Coordinates of C-alpha atoms and ligand atoms in Angstrom, one line a residue:
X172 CA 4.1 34.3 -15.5
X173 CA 1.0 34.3 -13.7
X174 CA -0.2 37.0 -11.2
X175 CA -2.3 36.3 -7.9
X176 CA -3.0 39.9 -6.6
X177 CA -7.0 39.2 -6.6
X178 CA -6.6 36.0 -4.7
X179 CA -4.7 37.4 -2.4
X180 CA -7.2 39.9 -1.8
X181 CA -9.7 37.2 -1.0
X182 CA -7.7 35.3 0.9
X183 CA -6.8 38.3 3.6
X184 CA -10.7 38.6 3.9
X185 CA -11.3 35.1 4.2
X186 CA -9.0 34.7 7.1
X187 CA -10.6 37.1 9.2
X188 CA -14.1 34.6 9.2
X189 CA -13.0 31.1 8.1
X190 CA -10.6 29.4 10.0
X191 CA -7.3 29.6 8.3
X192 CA -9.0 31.0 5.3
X193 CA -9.8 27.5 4.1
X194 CA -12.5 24.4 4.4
X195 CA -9.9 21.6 4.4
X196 CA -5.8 21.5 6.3
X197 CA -4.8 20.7 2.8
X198 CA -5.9 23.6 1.4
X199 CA -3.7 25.5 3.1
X200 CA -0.5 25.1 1.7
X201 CA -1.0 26.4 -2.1
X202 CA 1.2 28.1 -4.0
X203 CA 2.1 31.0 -3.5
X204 CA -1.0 31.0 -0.9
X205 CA -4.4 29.2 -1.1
X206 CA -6.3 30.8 -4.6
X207 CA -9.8 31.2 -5.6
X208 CA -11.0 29.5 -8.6
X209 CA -13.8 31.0 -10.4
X210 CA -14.1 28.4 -13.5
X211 CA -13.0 24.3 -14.2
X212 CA -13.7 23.0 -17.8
X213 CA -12.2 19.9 -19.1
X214 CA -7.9 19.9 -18.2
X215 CA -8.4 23.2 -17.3
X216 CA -9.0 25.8 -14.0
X217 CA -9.0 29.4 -14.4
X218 CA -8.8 31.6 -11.1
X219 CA -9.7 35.0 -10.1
X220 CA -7.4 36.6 -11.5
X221 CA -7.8 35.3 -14.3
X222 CA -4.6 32.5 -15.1
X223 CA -5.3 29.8 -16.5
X224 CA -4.2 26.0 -15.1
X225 CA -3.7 22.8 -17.1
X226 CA -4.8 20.9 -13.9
X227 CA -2.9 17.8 -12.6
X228 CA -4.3 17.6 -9.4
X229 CA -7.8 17.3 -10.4
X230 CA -9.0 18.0 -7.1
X231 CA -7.0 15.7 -5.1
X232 CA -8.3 12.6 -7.4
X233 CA -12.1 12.9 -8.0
X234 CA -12.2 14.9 -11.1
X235 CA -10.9 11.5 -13.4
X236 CA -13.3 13.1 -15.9
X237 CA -12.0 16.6 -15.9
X238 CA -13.7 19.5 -14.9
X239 CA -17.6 20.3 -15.6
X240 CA -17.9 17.2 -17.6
X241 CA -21.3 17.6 -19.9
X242 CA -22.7 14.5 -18.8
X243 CA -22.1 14.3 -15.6
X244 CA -23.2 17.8 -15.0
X245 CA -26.3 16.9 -17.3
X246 CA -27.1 13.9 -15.3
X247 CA -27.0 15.4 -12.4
X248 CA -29.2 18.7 -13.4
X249 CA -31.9 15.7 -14.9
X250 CA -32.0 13.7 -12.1
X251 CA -32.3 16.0 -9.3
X252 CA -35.4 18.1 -10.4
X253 CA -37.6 15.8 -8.6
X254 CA -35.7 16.6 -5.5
X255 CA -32.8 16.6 -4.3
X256 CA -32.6 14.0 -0.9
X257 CA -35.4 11.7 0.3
X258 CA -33.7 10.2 2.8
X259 CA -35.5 7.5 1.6
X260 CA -34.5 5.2 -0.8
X261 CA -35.0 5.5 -4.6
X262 CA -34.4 3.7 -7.3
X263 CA -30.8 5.5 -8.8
X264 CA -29.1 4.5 -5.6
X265 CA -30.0 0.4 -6.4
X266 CA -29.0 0.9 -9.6
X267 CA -25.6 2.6 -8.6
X268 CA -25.5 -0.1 -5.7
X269 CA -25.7 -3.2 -8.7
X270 CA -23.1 -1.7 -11.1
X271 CA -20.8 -1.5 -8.2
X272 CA -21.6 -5.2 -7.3
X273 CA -21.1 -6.6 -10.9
X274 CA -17.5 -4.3 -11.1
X275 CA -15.6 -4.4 -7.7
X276 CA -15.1 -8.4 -6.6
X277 CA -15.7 -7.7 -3.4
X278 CA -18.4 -5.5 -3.3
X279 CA -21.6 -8.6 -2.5
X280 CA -22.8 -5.9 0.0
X281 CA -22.7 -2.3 0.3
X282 CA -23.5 0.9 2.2
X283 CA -23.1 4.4 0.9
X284 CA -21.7 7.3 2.8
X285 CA -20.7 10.8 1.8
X286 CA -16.3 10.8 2.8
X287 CA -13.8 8.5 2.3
X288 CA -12.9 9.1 6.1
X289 CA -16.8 7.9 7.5
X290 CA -16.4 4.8 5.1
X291 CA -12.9 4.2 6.6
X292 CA -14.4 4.6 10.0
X293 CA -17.1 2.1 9.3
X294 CA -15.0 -0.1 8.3
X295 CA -12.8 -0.2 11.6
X296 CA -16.0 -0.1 13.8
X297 CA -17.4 -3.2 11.5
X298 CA -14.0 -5.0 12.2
X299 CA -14.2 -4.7 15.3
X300 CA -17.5 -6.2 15.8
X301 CA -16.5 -9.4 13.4
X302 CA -13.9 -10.2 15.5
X303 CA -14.2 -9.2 19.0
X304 CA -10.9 -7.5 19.0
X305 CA -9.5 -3.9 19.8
X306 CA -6.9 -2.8 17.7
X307 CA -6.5 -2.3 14.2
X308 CA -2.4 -2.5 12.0
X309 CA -2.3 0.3 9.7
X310 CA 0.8 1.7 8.3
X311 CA 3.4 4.7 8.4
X312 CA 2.6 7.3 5.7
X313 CA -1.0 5.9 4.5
X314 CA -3.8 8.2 5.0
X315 CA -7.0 7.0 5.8
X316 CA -9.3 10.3 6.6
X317 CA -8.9 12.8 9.2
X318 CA -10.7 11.3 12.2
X319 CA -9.0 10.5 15.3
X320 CA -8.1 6.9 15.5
X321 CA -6.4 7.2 12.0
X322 CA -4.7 10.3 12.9
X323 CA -1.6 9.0 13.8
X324 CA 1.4 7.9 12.3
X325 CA 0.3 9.3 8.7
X326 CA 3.3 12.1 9.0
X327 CA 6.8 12.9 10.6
X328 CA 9.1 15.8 11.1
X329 CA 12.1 13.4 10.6
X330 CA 13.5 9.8 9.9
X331 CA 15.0 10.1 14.1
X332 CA 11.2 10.3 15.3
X333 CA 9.6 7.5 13.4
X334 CA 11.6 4.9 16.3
X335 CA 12.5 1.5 15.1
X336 CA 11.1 -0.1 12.4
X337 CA 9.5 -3.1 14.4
X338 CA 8.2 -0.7 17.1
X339 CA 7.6 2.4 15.1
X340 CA 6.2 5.8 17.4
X341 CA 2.9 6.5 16.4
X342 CA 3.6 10.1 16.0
X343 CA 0.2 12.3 16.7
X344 CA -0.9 14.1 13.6
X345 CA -3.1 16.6 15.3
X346 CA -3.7 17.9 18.8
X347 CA -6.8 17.1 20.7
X348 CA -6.8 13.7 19.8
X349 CA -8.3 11.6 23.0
X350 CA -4.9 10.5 25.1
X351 CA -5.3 6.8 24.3
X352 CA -6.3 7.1 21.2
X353 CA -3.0 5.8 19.5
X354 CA -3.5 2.4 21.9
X355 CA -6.0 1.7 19.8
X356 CA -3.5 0.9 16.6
X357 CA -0.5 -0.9 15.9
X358 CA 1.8 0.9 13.3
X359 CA 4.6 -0.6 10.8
X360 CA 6.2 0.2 7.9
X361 CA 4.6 -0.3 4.3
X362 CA 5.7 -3.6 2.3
X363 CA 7.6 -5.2 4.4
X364 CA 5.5 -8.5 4.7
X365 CA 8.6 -10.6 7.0
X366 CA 7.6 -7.5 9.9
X367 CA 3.8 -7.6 9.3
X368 CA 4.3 -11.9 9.7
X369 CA 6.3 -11.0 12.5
X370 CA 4.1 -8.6 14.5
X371 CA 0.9 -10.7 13.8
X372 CA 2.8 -14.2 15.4
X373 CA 2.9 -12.3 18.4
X374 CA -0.1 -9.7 18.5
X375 CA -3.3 -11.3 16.2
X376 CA -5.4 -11.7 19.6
X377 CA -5.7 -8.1 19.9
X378 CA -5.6 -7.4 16.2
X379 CA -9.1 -6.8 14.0
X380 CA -8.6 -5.8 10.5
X381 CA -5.5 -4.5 8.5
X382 CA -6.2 -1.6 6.5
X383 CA -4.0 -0.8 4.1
X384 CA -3.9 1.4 0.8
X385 CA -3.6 -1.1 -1.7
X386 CA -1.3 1.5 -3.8
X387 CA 0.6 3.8 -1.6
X388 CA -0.2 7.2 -2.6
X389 CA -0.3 9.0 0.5
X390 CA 3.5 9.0 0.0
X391 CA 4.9 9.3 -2.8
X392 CA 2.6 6.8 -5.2
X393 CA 4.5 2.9 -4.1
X394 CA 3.4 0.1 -5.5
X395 CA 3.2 -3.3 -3.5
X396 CA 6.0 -5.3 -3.3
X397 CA 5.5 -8.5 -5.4
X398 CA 3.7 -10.8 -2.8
X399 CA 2.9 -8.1 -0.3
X400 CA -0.8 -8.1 -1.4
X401 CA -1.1 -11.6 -1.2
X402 CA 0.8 -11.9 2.0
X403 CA -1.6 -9.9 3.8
X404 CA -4.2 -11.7 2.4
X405 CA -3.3 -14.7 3.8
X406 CA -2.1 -13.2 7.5
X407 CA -5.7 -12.6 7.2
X408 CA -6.9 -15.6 6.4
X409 CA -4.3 -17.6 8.8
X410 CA -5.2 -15.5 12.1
X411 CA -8.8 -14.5 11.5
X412 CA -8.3 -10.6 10.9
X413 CA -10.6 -8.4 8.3
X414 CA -8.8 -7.4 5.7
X415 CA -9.7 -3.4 4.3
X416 CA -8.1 -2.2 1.2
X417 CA -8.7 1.7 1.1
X418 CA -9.5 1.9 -2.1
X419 CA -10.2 5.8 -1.9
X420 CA -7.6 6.6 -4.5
X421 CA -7.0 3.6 -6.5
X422 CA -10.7 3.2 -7.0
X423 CA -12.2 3.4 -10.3
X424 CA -8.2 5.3 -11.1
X425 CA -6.5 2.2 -11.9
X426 CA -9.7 0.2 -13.5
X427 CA -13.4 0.2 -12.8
X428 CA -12.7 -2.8 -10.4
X429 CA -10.3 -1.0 -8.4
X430 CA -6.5 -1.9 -7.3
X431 CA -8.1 -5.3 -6.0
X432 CA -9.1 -6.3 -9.4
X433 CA -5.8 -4.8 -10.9
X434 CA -3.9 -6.7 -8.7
X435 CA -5.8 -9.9 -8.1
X436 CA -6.4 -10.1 -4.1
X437 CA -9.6 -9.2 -2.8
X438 CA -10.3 -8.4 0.7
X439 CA -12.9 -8.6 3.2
X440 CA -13.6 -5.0 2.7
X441 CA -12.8 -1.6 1.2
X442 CA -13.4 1.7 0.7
X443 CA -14.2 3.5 -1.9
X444 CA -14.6 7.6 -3.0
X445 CA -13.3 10.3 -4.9
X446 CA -13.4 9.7 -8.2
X447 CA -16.6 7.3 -8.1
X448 CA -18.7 10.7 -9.0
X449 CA -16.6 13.5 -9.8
X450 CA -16.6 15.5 -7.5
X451 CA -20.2 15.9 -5.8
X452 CA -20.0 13.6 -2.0
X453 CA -20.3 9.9 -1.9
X454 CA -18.4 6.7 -0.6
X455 CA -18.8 3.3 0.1
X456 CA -18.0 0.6 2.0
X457 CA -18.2 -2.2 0.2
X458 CA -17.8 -6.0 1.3
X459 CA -18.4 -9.8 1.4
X460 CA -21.6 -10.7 2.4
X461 CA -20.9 -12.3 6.0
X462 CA -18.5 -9.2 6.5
X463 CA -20.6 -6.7 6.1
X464 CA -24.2 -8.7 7.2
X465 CA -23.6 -6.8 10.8
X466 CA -24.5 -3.6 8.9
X467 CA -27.1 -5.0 7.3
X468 CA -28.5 -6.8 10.7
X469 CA -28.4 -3.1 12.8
X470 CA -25.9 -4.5 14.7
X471 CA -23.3 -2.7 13.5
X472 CA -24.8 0.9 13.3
X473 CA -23.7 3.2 10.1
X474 CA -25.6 6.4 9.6
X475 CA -26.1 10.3 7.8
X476 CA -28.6 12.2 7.1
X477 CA -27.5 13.5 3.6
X478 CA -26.2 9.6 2.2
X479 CA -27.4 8.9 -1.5
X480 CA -28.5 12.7 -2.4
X481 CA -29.5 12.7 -5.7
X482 CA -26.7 14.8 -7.2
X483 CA -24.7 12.5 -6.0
X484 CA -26.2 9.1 -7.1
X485 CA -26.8 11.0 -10.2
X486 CA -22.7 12.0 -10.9
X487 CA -21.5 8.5 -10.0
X488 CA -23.9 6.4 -12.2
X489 CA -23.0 9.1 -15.2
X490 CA -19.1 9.3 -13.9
X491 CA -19.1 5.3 -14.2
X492 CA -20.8 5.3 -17.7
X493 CA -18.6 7.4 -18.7
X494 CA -15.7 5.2 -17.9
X495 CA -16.9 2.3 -19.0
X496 CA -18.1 3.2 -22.3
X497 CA -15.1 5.5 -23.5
X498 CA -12.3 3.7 -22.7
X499 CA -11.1 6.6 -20.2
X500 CA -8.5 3.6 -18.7
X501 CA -6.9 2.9 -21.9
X502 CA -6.5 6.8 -22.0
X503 CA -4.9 7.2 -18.5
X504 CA -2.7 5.0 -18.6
X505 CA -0.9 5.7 -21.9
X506 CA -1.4 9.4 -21.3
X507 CA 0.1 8.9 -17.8
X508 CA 2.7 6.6 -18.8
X509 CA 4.2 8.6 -21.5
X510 CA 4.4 11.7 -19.0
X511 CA 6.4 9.5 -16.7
X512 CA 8.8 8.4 -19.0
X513 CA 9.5 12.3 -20.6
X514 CA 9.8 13.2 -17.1
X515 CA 12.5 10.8 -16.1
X516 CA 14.4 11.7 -19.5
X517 CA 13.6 15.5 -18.7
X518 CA 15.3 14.9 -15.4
X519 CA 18.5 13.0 -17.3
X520 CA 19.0 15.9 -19.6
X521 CA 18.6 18.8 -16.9
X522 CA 21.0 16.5 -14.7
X523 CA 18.7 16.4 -11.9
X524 CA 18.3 13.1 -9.6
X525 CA 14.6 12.7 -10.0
X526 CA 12.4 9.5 -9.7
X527 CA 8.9 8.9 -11.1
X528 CA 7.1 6.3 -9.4
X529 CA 3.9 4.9 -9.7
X530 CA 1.1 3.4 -12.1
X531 CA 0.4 5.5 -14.8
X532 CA -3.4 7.1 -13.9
X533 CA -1.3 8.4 -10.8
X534 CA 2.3 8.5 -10.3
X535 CA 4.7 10.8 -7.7
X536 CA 7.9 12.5 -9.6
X537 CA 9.8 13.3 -6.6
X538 CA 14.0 14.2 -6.2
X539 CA 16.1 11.4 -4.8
X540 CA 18.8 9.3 -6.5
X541 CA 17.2 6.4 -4.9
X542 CA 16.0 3.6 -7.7
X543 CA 13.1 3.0 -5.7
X544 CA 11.0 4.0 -2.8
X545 CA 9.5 1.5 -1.0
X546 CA 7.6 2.6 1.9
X547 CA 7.5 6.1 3.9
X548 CA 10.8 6.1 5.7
X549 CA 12.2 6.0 2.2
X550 CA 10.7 9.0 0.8
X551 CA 11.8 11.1 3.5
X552 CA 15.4 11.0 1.5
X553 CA 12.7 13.3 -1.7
X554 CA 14.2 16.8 -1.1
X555 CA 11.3 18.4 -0.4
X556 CA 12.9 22.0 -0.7
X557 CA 13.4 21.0 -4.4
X558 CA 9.8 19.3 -4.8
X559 CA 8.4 22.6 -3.9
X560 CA 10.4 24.5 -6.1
X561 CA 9.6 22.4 -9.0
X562 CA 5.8 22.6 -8.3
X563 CA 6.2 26.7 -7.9
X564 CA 8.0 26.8 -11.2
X565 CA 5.2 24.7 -12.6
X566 CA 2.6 26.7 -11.2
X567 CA 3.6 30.2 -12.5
X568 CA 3.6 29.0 -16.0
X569 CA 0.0 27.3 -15.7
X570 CA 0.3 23.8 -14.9
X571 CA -1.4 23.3 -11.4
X572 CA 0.1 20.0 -9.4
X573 CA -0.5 18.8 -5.9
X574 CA 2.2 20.0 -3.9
X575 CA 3.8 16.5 -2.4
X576 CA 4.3 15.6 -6.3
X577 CA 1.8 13.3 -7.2
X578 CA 0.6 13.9 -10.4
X579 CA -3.6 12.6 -11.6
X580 CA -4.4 11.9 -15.2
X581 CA -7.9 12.6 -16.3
X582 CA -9.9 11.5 -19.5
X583 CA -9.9 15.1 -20.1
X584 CA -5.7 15.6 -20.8
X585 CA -5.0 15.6 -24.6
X586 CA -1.8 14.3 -25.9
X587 CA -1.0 18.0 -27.0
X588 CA -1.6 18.9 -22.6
X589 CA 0.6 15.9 -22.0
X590 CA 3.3 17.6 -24.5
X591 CA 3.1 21.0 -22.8
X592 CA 3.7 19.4 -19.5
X593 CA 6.4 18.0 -20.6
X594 CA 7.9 21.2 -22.2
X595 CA 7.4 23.3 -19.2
X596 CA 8.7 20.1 -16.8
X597 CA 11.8 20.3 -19.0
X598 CA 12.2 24.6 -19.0
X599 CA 11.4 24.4 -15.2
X600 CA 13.8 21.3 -14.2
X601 CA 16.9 23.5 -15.9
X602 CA 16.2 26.6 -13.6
X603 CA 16.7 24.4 -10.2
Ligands
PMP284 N1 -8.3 7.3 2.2 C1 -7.4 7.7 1.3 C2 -6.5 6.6 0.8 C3 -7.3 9.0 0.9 O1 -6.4 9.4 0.1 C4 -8.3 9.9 1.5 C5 -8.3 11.4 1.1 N2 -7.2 11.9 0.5 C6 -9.2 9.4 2.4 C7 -9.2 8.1 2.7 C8 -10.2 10.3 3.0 O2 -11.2 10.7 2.1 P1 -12.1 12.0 2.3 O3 -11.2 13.2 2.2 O4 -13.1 11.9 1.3 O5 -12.7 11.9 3.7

């Protein structure tokens, strides 16, 4: 069992000078409290006190390589000793810029940012502008960065509070948000397309893009319905509206072109992150032509100081040659796949109601006797009290997973890690 005296240690001090002891909200709800690592190699993380971690969370997504890979860490030590940001251009970023064009289908234009949540914000503000309309649909449970006209309606204390499922409350998810600011989006449940067609006969006027997680995997990990994809697309398409797929999970996790390739329905526009360079800061936003020529033009204005450091453009070019030349996808997915199906039969034989949703690269295991969640008012029914418990147990025999339940294979994860996981799931589901 593992012992976490010396990050507790470091923890009390960092409390007294960084705000909640932590750099992001998400980071604060570790078990048994928020840890300091000292050391990530391959499927593993070591902390200060010296456990070790076969890591399923891989950082919240970007590490699809696994930790301190040689040649991304080699690429980017090569590349940046001729500096480390211009803010100029240079060649590395072009060449980054044309691989992305030749693998995501909708990426004819692009612009580079550092978060997934400034390349979510550009995309709203470049929506906007397209159509000369206010508002933006979005949908319960997706996440789409922390800023405040996408910080509602991503979270809720109960099933009572969400309101009806036509006319959902769009629940704050911080305070301080500007007292409007929730005017400025309409919310519905995910994959339901009859209340989406519904919603847009009576509200496209006021309606500029629909940004959606193409996967759902802020909650739980839900695929789309059959037709929900294509539904939107053609809402789109019917009533003039941009369509953004937030790609900043599925992409380059569910194949180099990105859920939109996987799934055959391109949009307008989307967003892309995480694990495009494992680890070090970039996004994009990434579009048709004629969507994104306002960027282009400077009449739509997109900005920052540190965009396309060298590090960074370094670790995505090496991250996506990695990826494409050692079939890392064929990897994830029958890596993932497998664990999904032990889990389920782990769950069978400790008699516990649990359900594994989700694609194979990433996938939720959550405790319900549902068959199937379907959007975010469904997995409120997961028994979060049990989730947690399960992730605990996980955690104090070394295998590190994010703390809602979903679960991120990397090209690092062996078969023999995806057999231990299994064999501590199964030890650890008989103690609940
Ligand atoms: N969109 C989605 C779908 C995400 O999951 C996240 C981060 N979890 C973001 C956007 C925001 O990205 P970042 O944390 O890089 O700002």
């Amino acid at each position: 069992m593992q012992r976490y005296e010396k990050s507790r240690e470091l923890y009390e001090r960092a409390c007294q000078v960084m705000a909640g002891g932590v750099s992001s909200e998400f980071r604060r709800f570790s078990h048994p409290h928020p840890l300091f690592y000292e050391q990530g190699q391959g499927a593993f993380l070591t902390d200060v006190d010296g456990n070790e971690y076969l890591d399923f969370t891989l950082s919240q997504g970007p590490l699809i390589l696994g930790h301190s890979h040689p040649h991304v860490l080699a690429e980017v030590a090569r590349l940046s000793v001729d500096g480390q940001l211009f803010a100029g251009q240079h060649r590395h970023e072009l060449e980054l810029a044309e691989k992305l064009a030749r693998l995501i289908p909708c990426a004819e234009l692009m612009r580079f940012s550092l978060s997934g949540s400034e390349a979510d914000h550009t995309a709203l503000r470049l929506a906007r502008h397209l159509t000369g309309r206010n508002k933006f649909l979005r949908f319960e449970g997706q996440y789409h960065g922390w800023l405040d006209n996408v910080a509602v309606g991503i979270s809720t204390p109960s099933l009572e509070a969400l309101g009806s499922r036509e006319h959902p409350n769009k629940l704050p998810w911080t305070k301080g948000l500007p007292a409007d600011i929730a005017e400025q989006c309409v919310l519905l449940p995910w994959n339901d397309l009859a209340l989406v067609e519904q919603t847009l006969a009576e509200q496209h006027h006021d309606i500029a893009a629909i940004i959606t997680e193409p996967v759902m995997c802020n909650s739980g990990c839900i695929p789309p319905e059959p037709g929900f994809l294509e539904g939107l697309r053609k809402l789109c398409d019917q009533y003039g509206i941009v369509l953004i797929f937030d790609e900043v999970i599925t992409g380059f996790r569910v194949g180099l072109g990105g859920a939109q390739e996987r799934f055959g329905v391109v949009p307008d526009v989307a967003v892309f992150g995480k694990a495009m360079a494992s680890g070090y800061p970039i996004s994009v936003i990434a579009g048709k032509r004629k969507f994104m020529q306002p960027i282009a033009d400077g009449v739509v204005i997109h900005a920052g100081t540190m965009n396309t450091g060298n590090p960074s453009v370094a670790a995505a070019l090496a991250t996506l040659h990695v990826l494409e030349t050692d079939q890392v996808h064929e990897r994830l997915y029958r890596h993932g796949l497998r664990l999904m199906e032990g889990l389920r039969e782990a769950g069978r034989q400790a008699g516990q109601p649990i359900l594994v949703q989700g694609l194979g690269p990433m996938f939720h295991v959550g405790f319900t006797s549902l068959p199937k969640v379907r959007d975010m008012r469904d997995s409120l029914a997961y028994d979060k009290a049990k989730g947690s418990k399960f992730v605990a147990g996980m955690h104090d025999r070394g295998i590190r997973l994010i703390g809602r339940g979903l679960w991120y294979i990397s090209a690092a994860h062996t078969g023999a890690d995806i057999d231990r996981a299994l064999a501590t799931a199964t030890e650890v589901l008989q103690t609940l």
